[in-house]
CSV table of C-alpha atoms in Angstrom, one decimal:
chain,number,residue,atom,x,y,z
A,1,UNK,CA,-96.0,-31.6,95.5
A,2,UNK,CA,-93.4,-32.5,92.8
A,3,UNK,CA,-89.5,-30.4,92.7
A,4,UNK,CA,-91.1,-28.6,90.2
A,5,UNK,CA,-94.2,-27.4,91.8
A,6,UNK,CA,-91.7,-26.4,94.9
A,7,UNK,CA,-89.3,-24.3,93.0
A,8,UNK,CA,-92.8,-22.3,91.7
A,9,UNK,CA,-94.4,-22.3,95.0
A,10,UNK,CA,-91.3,-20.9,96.5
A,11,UNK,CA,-90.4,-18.1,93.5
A,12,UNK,CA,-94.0,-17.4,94.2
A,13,UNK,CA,-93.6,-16.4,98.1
A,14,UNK,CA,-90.1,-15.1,97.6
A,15,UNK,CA,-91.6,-12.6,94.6
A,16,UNK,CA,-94.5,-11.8,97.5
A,17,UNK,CA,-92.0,-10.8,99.9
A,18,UNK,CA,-89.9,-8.6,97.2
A,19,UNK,CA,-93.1,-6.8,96.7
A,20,UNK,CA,-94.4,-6.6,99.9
A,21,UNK,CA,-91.2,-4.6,100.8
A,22,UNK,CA,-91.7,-2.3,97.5
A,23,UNK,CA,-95.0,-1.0,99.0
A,24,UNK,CA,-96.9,-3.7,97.5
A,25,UNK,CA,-95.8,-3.3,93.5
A,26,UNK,CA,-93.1,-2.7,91.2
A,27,UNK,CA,-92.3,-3.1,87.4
A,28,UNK,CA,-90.6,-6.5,86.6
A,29,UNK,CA,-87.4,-4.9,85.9
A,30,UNK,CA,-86.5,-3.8,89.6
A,31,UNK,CA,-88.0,-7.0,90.4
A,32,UNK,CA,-86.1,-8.9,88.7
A,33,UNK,CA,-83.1,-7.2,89.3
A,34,UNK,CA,-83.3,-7.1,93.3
A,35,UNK,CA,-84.2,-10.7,93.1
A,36,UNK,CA,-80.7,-11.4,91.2
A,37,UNK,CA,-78.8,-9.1,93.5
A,38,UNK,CA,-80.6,-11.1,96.7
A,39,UNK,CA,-79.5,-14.4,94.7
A,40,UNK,CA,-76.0,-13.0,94.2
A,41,UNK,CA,-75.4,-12.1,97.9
A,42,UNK,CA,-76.4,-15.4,99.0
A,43,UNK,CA,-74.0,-17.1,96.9
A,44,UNK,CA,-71.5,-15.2,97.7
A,45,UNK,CA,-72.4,-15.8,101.8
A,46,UNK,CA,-73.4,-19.7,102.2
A,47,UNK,CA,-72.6,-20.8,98.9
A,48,UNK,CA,-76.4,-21.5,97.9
A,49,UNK,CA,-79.5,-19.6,95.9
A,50,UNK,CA,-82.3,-18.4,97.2
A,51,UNK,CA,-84.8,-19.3,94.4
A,52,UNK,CA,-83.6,-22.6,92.4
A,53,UNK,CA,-84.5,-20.6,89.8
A,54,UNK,CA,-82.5,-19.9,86.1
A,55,UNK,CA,-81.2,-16.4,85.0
A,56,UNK,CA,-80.9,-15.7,81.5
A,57,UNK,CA,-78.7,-12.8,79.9
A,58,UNK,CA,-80.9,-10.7,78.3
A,59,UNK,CA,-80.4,-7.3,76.9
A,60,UNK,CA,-81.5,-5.5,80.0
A,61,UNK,CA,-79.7,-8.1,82.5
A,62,UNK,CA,-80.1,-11.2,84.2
A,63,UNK,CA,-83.6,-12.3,84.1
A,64,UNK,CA,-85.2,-15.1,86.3
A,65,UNK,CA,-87.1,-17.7,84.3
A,66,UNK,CA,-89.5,-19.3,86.6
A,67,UNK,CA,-90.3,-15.6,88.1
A,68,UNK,CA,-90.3,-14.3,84.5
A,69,UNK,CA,-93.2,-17.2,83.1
A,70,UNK,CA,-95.2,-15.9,86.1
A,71,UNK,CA,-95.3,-12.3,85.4
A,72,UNK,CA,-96.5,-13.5,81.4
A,73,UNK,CA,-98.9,-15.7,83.3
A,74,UNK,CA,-100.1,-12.9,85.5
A,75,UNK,CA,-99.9,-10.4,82.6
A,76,UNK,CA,-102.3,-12.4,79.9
A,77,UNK,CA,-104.7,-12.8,82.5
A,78,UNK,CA,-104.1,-16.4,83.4
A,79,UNK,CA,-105.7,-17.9,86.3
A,80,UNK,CA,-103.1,-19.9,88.1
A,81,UNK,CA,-101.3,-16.5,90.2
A,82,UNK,CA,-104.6,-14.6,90.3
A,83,UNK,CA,-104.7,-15.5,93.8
A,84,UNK,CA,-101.4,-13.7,94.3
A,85,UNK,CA,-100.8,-11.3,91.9
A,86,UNK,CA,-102.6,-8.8,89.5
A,87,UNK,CA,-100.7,-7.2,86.5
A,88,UNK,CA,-100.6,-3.4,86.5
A,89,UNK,CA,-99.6,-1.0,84.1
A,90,UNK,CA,-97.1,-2.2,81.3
A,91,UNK,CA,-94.5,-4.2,82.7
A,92,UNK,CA,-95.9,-4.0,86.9
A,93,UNK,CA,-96.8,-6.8,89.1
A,94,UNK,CA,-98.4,-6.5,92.2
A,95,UNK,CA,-98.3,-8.5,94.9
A,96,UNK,CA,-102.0,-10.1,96.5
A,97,UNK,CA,-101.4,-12.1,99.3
A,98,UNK,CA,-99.2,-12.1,101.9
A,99,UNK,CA,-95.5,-14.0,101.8
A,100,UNK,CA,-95.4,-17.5,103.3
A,101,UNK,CA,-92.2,-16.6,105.3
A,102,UNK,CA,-91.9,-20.8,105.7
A,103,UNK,CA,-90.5,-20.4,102.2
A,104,UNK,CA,-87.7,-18.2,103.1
A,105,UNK,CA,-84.9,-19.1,105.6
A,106,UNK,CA,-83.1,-16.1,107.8
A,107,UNK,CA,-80.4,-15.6,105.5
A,108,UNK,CA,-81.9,-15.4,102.6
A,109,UNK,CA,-84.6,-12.9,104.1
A,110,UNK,CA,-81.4,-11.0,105.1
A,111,UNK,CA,-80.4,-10.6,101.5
A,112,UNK,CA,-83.2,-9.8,100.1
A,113,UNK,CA,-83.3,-6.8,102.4
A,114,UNK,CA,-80.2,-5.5,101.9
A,115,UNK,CA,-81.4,-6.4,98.3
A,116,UNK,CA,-84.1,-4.0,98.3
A,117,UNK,CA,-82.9,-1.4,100.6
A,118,UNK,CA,-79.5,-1.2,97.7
A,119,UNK,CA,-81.6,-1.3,95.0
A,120,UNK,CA,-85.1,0.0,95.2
A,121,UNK,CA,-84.4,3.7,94.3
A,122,UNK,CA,-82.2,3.0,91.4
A,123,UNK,CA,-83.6,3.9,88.0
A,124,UNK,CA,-84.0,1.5,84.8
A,125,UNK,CA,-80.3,2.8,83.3
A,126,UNK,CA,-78.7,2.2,86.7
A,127,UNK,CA,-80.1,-1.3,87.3
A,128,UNK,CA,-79.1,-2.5,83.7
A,129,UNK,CA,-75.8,-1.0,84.5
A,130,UNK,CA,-75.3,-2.5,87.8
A,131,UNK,CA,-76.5,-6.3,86.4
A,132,UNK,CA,-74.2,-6.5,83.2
A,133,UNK,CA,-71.7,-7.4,86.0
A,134,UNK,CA,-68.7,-10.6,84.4
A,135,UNK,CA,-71.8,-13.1,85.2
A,136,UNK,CA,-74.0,-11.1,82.2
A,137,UNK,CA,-71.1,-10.0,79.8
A,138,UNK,CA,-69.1,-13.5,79.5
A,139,UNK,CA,-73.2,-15.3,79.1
A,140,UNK,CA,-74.4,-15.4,75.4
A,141,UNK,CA,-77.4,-13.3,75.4
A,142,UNK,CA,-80.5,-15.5,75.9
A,143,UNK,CA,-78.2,-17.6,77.1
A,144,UNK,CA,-78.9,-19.3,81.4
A,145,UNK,CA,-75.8,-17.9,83.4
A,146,UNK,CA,-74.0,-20.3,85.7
A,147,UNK,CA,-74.6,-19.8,89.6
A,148,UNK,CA,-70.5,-20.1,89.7
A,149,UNK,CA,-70.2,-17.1,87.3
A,150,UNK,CA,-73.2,-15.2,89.4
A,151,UNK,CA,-70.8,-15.9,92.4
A,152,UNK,CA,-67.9,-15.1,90.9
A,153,UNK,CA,-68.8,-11.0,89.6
A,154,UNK,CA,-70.4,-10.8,93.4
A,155,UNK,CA,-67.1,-11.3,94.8
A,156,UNK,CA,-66.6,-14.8,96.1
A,157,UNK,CA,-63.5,-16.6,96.8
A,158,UNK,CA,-62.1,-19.1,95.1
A,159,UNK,CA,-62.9,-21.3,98.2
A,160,UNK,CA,-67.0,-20.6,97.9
A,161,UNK,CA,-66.9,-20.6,94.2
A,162,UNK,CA,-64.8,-24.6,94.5
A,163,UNK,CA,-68.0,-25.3,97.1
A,164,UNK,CA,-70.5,-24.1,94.5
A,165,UNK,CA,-69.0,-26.1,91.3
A,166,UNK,CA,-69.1,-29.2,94.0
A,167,UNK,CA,-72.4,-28.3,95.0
A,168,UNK,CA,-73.9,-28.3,91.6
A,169,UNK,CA,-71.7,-31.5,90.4
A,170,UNK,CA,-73.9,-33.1,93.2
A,171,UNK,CA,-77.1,-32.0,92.0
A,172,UNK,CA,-76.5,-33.1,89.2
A,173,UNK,CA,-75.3,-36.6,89.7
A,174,UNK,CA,-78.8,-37.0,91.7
A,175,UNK,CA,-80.4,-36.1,88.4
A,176,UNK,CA,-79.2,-38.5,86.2
């Protein structure tokens, strides 16, 4: 399995878990939106994301790009998720299978909980509210938000956020 394949494979079982804690379903805007939340927290904690994956500031807040191509996946009926996930209603997902919990280390299952358990009862206008946090508003829309600024409006210190910027500047460097 290639870096690529990993990062889906693992949005996959951390989208699984998200779910399983919603009662099984949810629209892809609380979805999406605990998900960010969980991401923030963890950056804030250990300095790392839970996902890999890309936010993007779109009108409604932060949206996840790997986790958002699945939902259009799942949504036109594609045949890659069907094994772990159907498309309900407009704009639901729910969740097939069962989480590989492999996929998700203690801390980040730790986040996502107090993710979903902060989160899960808000409505639409409070979650859009709640995500145009300093990460959103200084992003151009469309535009993919920095894990430093996603950091930054969940509170970190300048010492994380200096660990995060040299985290990234050696991810990078093993790219090129």
């Amino acid at each position: 399995m290639n870096a690529f394949e990993e990062k889906i494979e693992g949005t996959i079982h951390l989208l699984l878990y998200i779910l399983k804690k919603l009662g099984g379903r949810s629209d892809i805007h609380k979805l999406f939106k605990i998900l960010y939340f969980a991401e923030q927290k963890h950056l804030v904690r250990y300095g790392a994301t839970i996902s890999q994956d890309h936010y993007h500031a779109m009108k409604n807040g932060p949206v996840p790009s790997i986790a958002y191509d699945i939902y259009k996946s799942v949504k036109d009926g594609g045949v890659t998720y069907a094994p772990y996930f159907s498309a309900v209603e407009r704009f639901s997902i729910a969740g097939i299978g069962e989480p590989d919990l492999d996929f998700l280390s203690e801390s980040e299952i730790k986040c996502i909980d107090e993710s979903v358990q902060e989160n899960k009862s808000l409505s639409f206008n409070d979650l859009t509210d709640k995500s145009h946090d300093e990460a959103w508003k200084e992003t151009g829309r469309d535009k993919e938000i920095s894990p430093v600024a996603i950091a930054r409006a969940g509170g970190a210190d300048n010492h994380m956020v200096k660990y995060i910027e040299d985290q990234l500047l050696i991810h990078s460097a093993k790219f090129e």
